[in-house]
Amino acid sequence: MSNVTHVRHQEHYSVGQVGPMEDWDAKLFVGRELGFTGMEVSLNRLPPGQEVPFLHQHKLHEEMYLFIGGQGQFQVDGEVFDVHPGTIVRVMPEGRRAWRNNSDSELWCIVIQANLDSLTGQDGVRLGEALTWQ
Amino acid sequence: MSNVTHVRHQEHYSVGQVGPMEDWDAKLFVGRELGFTGMEVSLNRLPPGQEVPFLHQHKLHEEMYLFIGGQGQFQVDGEVFDVHPGTIVRVMPEGRRAWRNNSDSELWCIVIQANLDSLTGQDGVRLGEALTWQ
């Protein structure tokens, strides 16, 4: 599955399907299809022996890498460390980063970008109305 | 595993471990431990038959729900739909939302908050220097 399917836009939400992670393509950005304006989201699946073939930085965005399957390595500013399911990396804009799959199985990673220092603090408001499931 | 472990802070990145999703607790926020300033991140695991017991909205943040395992239901503004691995929901601040696990297996969801309209456009900068893995 190479795309976001079954996209549906409503007044206060959008929903789409990318399929189970076993079906993900190499890199799928979902922000545009679903209308995100505060974060960029990509779903990543790196086959055995492959690497992101370049280092990159950001201008203003911090980036989160959440690894949910497989084994690999990450590097920032030339420092290399192992990643595996449940490894979370936060990278500042200046960090010179890349990652690779040096194992013999697939490697999955969810990557989110957001503007550094843009969070406004505690933001959720719990509602008192009854919750029903029709 | 109830917490972020093996946290390490470097000049341009932080890294920590939350373990494989089979070991996640009900809800684990990782933003504070890892120093995120542009997004709030929580890892969620809802046992069979359980629900988020209230509706909530946000003041300024959009929210992403990425379901990576299990089956359940989501509701926004009283509208109910099914979620399964690969369902992504973007909710605007105003959306009155909750989700539940109405199946007989675990349900996993990654939830990210970021400030609405805070993205600054194309932000990544590809570097020309050689990428090496020592």
Tab-separated table of C-alpha atoms in Angstrom:
chain	number	residue	atom	x	y	z
A	1	MET	CA	0.000	0.000	0.000
A	2	SER	CA	1.635	3.188	-1.167
A	3	ASN	CA	-0.741	5.875	-0.066
A	4	VAL	CA	-3.290	7.116	2.411
A	5	THR	CA	-6.642	5.583	1.467
A	6	HIS	CA	-10.233	5.994	2.628
A	7	VAL	CA	-9.577	9.639	3.511
A	8	ARG	CA	-12.602	11.384	4.950
A	9	HIS	CA	-12.684	15.037	6.033
A	10	GLN	CA	-15.249	16.240	8.549
A	11	GLU	CA	-15.655	19.596	10.279
A	12	HIS	CA	-13.341	18.864	13.217
A	13	TYR	CA	-11.416	15.809	12.093
A	14	SER	CA	-9.937	13.866	9.202
A	15	VAL	CA	-9.325	10.138	9.066
A	16	GLY	CA	-7.428	7.907	6.670
A	17	GLN	CA	-5.873	4.448	6.382
A	18	VAL	CA	-2.256	3.498	5.757
A	19	GLY	CA	-2.610	-0.219	6.437
A	20	PRO	CA	-0.682	-2.376	8.916
A	21	MET	CA	3.030	-1.640	9.170
A	22	GLU	CA	3.906	-4.841	7.286
A	23	ASP	CA	2.389	-3.158	4.193
A	24	TRP	CA	4.069	0.251	4.500
A	25	ASP	CA	6.244	1.557	1.721
A	26	ALA	CA	9.715	2.995	2.277
A	27	LYS	CA	8.490	6.445	3.338
A	28	LEU	CA	4.948	7.780	3.409
A	29	PHE	CA	4.163	11.362	4.373
A	30	VAL	CA	0.590	11.715	5.604
A	31	GLY	CA	0.410	15.392	6.590
A	32	ARG	CA	-0.967	16.796	3.351
A	33	GLU	CA	-3.685	14.192	2.806
A	34	LEU	CA	-4.995	14.558	6.333
A	35	GLY	CA	-4.559	18.337	6.638
A	36	PHE	CA	-2.063	18.569	9.487
A	37	THR	CA	-0.902	22.134	10.191
A	38	GLY	CA	1.129	21.689	13.389
A	39	MET	CA	3.158	18.571	12.620
A	40	GLU	CA	4.557	16.611	9.711
A	41	VAL	CA	4.144	12.853	9.975
A	42	SER	CA	5.936	10.133	8.029
A	43	LEU	CA	5.743	6.361	8.324
A	44	ASN	CA	8.974	4.608	7.442
A	45	ARG	CA	10.003	1.056	6.643
A	46	LEU	CA	13.634	0.366	5.849
A	47	PRO	CA	14.545	-3.020	4.324
A	48	PRO	CA	17.530	-5.035	5.577
A	49	GLY	CA	20.882	-3.498	4.756
A	50	GLN	CA	19.500	-0.138	3.633
A	51	GLU	CA	20.260	3.307	5.002
A	52	VAL	CA	19.014	6.846	4.652
A	53	PRO	CA	21.727	7.832	2.162
A	54	PHE	CA	22.450	11.356	3.423
A	55	LEU	CA	22.672	13.430	6.590
A	56	HIS	CA	20.137	16.184	7.121
A	57	GLN	CA	19.415	19.050	9.497
A	58	HIS	CA	16.384	21.252	10.005
A	59	LYS	CA	15.888	24.992	10.056
A	60	LEU	CA	13.272	25.312	12.802
A	61	HIS	CA	11.754	21.889	13.487
A	62	GLU	CA	12.502	19.392	16.196
A	63	GLU	CA	12.070	15.805	15.088
A	64	MET	CA	10.950	12.645	16.843
A	65	TYR	CA	11.929	9.161	15.705
A	66	LEU	CA	9.942	6.381	17.345
A	67	PHE	CA	11.120	2.900	16.363
A	68	ILE	CA	8.365	0.296	16.588
A	69	GLY	CA	9.930	-2.778	14.955
A	70	GLY	CA	13.276	-4.199	13.877
A	71	GLN	CA	16.866	-3.262	14.700
A	72	GLY	CA	19.175	-0.605	13.357
A	73	GLN	CA	21.462	2.310	14.078
A	74	PHE	CA	21.033	6.057	14.346
A	75	GLN	CA	23.621	8.792	14.199
A	76	VAL	CA	23.599	12.423	15.260
A	77	ASP	CA	26.650	14.667	14.887
A	78	GLY	CA	28.753	11.602	14.088
A	79	GLU	CA	27.761	9.738	17.248
A	80	VAL	CA	26.256	6.303	16.502
A	81	PHE	CA	23.892	4.297	18.721
A	82	ASP	CA	21.637	1.259	18.341
A	83	VAL	CA	17.861	1.494	17.954
A	84	HIS	CA	15.214	-1.173	18.504
A	85	PRO	CA	11.484	-1.339	19.288
A	86	GLY	CA	10.685	1.401	21.786
A	87	THR	CA	13.692	3.628	21.101
A	88	ILE	CA	12.650	7.294	20.919
A	89	VAL	CA	15.057	9.930	19.628
A	90	ARG	CA	14.412	13.668	19.873
A	91	VAL	CA	16.678	15.646	17.528
A	92	MET	CA	17.155	19.424	17.680
A	93	PRO	CA	17.199	21.310	14.353
A	94	GLU	CA	21.013	21.523	14.339
A	95	GLY	CA	21.582	17.769	14.743
A	96	ARG	CA	23.206	16.155	11.679
A	97	ARG	CA	21.236	12.910	11.483
A	98	ALA	CA	20.705	9.686	9.555
A	99	TRP	CA	19.676	6.112	10.336
A	100	ARG	CA	20.200	2.711	8.815
A	101	ASN	CA	19.083	-0.877	8.973
A	102	ASN	CA	22.170	-2.990	9.578
A	103	SER	CA	20.124	-6.068	10.480
A	104	ASP	CA	18.601	-8.850	8.377
A	105	SER	CA	14.969	-7.904	9.042
A	106	GLU	CA	12.756	-4.877	8.366
A	107	LEU	CA	13.067	-1.690	10.452
A	108	TRP	CA	10.033	0.533	11.166
A	109	CYS	CA	10.078	4.115	12.400
A	110	ILE	CA	7.456	6.827	12.881
A	111	VAL	CA	8.900	10.298	12.317
A	112	ILE	CA	7.201	13.514	13.457
A	113	GLN	CA	8.353	17.095	12.906
A	114	ALA	CA	7.061	20.115	14.820
A	115	ASN	CA	8.219	23.683	15.261
A	116	LEU	CA	10.698	24.033	18.144
A	117	ASP	CA	9.277	25.822	21.229
A	118	SER	CA	5.785	25.980	19.705
A	119	LEU	CA	3.943	24.043	22.426
A	120	THR	CA	1.658	26.161	24.576
A	121	GLY	CA	1.565	24.065	27.734
A	122	GLN	CA	-1.309	22.065	29.184
A	123	ASP	CA	-3.887	22.255	26.445
A	124	GLY	CA	-6.466	19.491	26.927
A	125	VAL	CA	-9.895	20.262	28.382
A	126	ARG	CA	-11.850	17.383	29.879
A	127	LEU	CA	-15.588	17.624	29.158
A	128	GLY	CA	-18.246	16.825	31.728
A	129	GLU	CA	-20.901	15.576	29.340
A	130	ALA	CA	-21.817	11.903	29.262
A	131	LEU	CA	-19.781	9.706	26.909
A	132	THR	CA	-21.955	7.311	24.955
A	133	TRP	CA	-21.190	4.757	22.231
A	134	GLN	CA	-24.221	4.253	19.988
B	1	MET	CA	7.768	-1.043	31.827
B	2	SER	CA	6.162	2.116	33.137
B	3	ASN	CA	8.645	4.774	32.219
B	4	VAL	CA	11.224	6.084	29.824
B	5	THR	CA	14.523	4.416	30.672
B	6	HIS	CA	18.140	4.802	29.552
B	7	VAL	CA	17.577	8.502	28.902
B	8	ARG	CA	20.635	10.279	27.560
B	9	HIS	CA	20.805	13.981	26.708
B	10	GLN	CA	23.396	15.280	24.256
B	11	GLU	CA	23.894	18.725	22.745
B	12	HIS	CA	21.550	18.232	19.772
B	13	TYR	CA	19.555	15.154	20.705
B	14	SER	CA	18.031	13.079	23.467
B	15	VAL	CA	17.331	9.365	23.363
B	16	GLY	CA	15.389	7.026	25.632
B	17	GLN	CA	13.734	3.604	25.698
B	18	VAL	CA	10.107	2.697	26.273
B	19	GLY	CA	10.362	-0.976	25.341
B	20	PRO	CA	8.382	-2.909	22.723
B	21	MET	CA	4.674	-2.079	22.514
B	22	GLU	CA	3.722	-5.355	24.191
B	23	ASP	CA	5.276	-3.933	27.391
B	24	TRP	CA	3.701	-0.452	27.282
B	25	ASP	CA	1.538	0.727	30.158
B	26	ALA	CA	-1.895	2.278	29.682
B	27	LYS	CA	-0.570	5.752	28.855
B	28	LEU	CA	2.990	7.009	28.859
B	29	PHE	CA	3.869	10.624	28.124
B	30	VAL	CA	7.447	10.961	26.936
B	31	GLY	CA	7.708	14.683	26.181
B	32	ARG	CA	9.112	15.853	29.492
B	33	GLU	CA	11.774	13.155	29.874
B	34	LEU	CA	13.107	13.722	26.384
B	35	GLY	CA	12.764	17.516	26.312
B	36	PHE	CA	10.273	17.984	23.476
B	37	THR	CA	9.201	21.612	23.007
B	38	GLY	CA	7.165	21.411	19.781
B	39	MET	CA	5.055	18.313	20.368
B	40	GLU	CA	3.608	16.212	23.148
B	41	VAL	CA	3.927	12.465	22.647
B	42	SER	CA	2.076	9.673	24.414
B	43	LEU	CA	2.170	5.921	23.887
B	44	ASN	CA	-1.110	4.199	24.642
B	45	ARG	CA	-2.225	0.615	25.213
B	46	LEU	CA	-5.871	-0.024	25.981
B	47	PRO	CA	-6.864	-3.496	27.284
B	48	PRO	CA	-9.893	-5.347	25.904
B	49	GLY	CA	-13.220	-3.783	26.814
B	50	GLN	CA	-11.749	-0.536	28.155
B	51	GLU	CA	-12.417	3.014	27.011
B	52	VAL	CA	-11.092	6.493	27.575
B	53	PRO	CA	-13.784	7.383	30.137
B	54	PHE	CA	-14.422	10.990	29.088
B	55	LEU	CA	-14.589	13.257	26.069
B	56	HIS	CA	-11.997	15.989	25.708
B	57	GLN	CA	-11.191	18.961	23.509
B	58	HIS	CA	-8.118	21.132	23.142
B	59	LYS	CA	-7.517	24.852	23.340
B	60	LEU	CA	-4.900	25.275	20.602
B	61	HIS	CA	-3.457	21.872	19.703
B	62	GLU	CA	-4.274	19.570	16.841
B	63	GLU	CA	-3.918	15.914	17.730
B	64	MET	CA	-2.887	12.842	15.777
B	65	TYR	CA	-3.947	9.320	16.709
B	66	LEU	CA	-2.020	6.606	14.885
B	67	PHE	CA	-3.293	3.102	15.640
B	68	ILE	CA	-0.596	0.454	15.253
B	69	GLY	CA	-2.238	-2.666	16.673
B	70	GLY	CA	-5.632	-4.080	17.648
B	71	GLN	CA	-9.187	-3.007	16.895
B	72	GLY	CA	-11.439	-0.390	18.434
B	73	GLN	CA	-13.638	2.628	17.886
B	74	PHE	CA	-13.133	6.370	17.849
B	75	GLN	CA	-15.663	9.137	18.173
B	76	VAL	CA	-15.542	12.845	17.349
B	77	ASP	CA	-18.533	15.127	17.862
B	78	GLY	CA	-20.716	12.081	18.457
B	79	GLU	CA	-19.749	10.374	15.192
B	80	VAL	CA	-18.347	6.871	15.721
B	81	PHE	CA	-16.018	4.948	13.391
B	82	ASP	CA	-13.833	1.835	13.578
B	83	VAL	CA	-10.056	1.960	13.982
B	84	HIS	CA	-7.486	-0.732	13.241
B	85	PRO	CA	-3.751	-0.937	12.448
B	86	GLY	CA	-2.894	1.932	10.129
B	87	THR	CA	-5.839	4.181	10.954
B	88	ILE	CA	-4.710	7.806	11.387
B	89	VAL	CA	-7.043	10.419	12.838
B	90	ARG	CA	-6.318	14.139	12.835
B	91	VAL	CA	-8.533	16.020	15.292
B	92	MET	CA	-8.919	19.798	15.384
B	93	PRO	CA	-8.924	21.488	18.812
B	94	GLU	CA	-12.728	21.778	18.831
B	95	GLY	CA	-13.394	18.069	18.195
B	96	ARG	CA	-15.044	16.312	21.169
B	97	ARG	CA	-13.180	13.031	21.138
B	98	ALA	CA	-12.717	9.674	22.858
B	99	TRP	CA	-11.778	6.126	21.854
B	100	ARG	CA	-12.370	2.660	23.148
B	101	ASN	CA	-11.344	-0.942	22.771
B	102	ASN	CA	-14.482	-2.944	22.040
B	103	SER	CA	-12.505	-6.016	20.931
B	104	ASP	CA	-11.064	-8.953	22.853
B	105	SER	CA	-7.393	-8.054	22.256
B	106	GLU	CA	-5.121	-5.127	23.119
B	107	LEU	CA	-5.346	-1.802	21.242
B	108	TRP	CA	-2.274	0.385	20.660
B	109	CYS	CA	-2.218	4.040	19.672
B	110	ILE	CA	0.459	6.707	19.364
B	111	VAL	CA	-0.892	10.178	20.152
B	112	ILE	CA	0.885	13.412	19.220
B	113	GLN	CA	-0.181	16.984	19.983
B	114	ALA	CA	1.184	20.083	18.259
B	115	ASN	CA	0.098	23.686	18.044
B	116	LEU	CA	-2.355	24.282	15.187
B	117	ASP	CA	-0.878	26.218	12.228
B	118	SER	CA	2.616	26.203	13.747
B	119	LEU	CA	4.416	24.388	10.900
B	120	THR	CA	6.733	26.584	8.892
B	121	GLY	CA	6.788	24.699	5.597
B	122	GLN	CA	9.602	22.726	4.044
B	123	ASP	CA	12.185	22.673	6.789
B	124	GLY	CA	14.699	19.890	6.123
B	125	VAL	CA	18.145	20.652	4.727
B	126	ARG	CA	20.027	17.837	3.050
B	127	LEU	CA	23.761	17.940	3.770
B	128	GLY	CA	26.407	17.230	1.161
B	129	GLU	CA	29.032	15.787	3.452
B	130	ALA	CA	29.849	12.095	3.309
B	131	LEU	CA	27.768	9.806	5.517
B	132	THR	CA	29.888	7.244	7.329
B	133	TRP	CA	29.064	4.534	9.865
B	134	GLN	CA	32.073	3.821	12.072
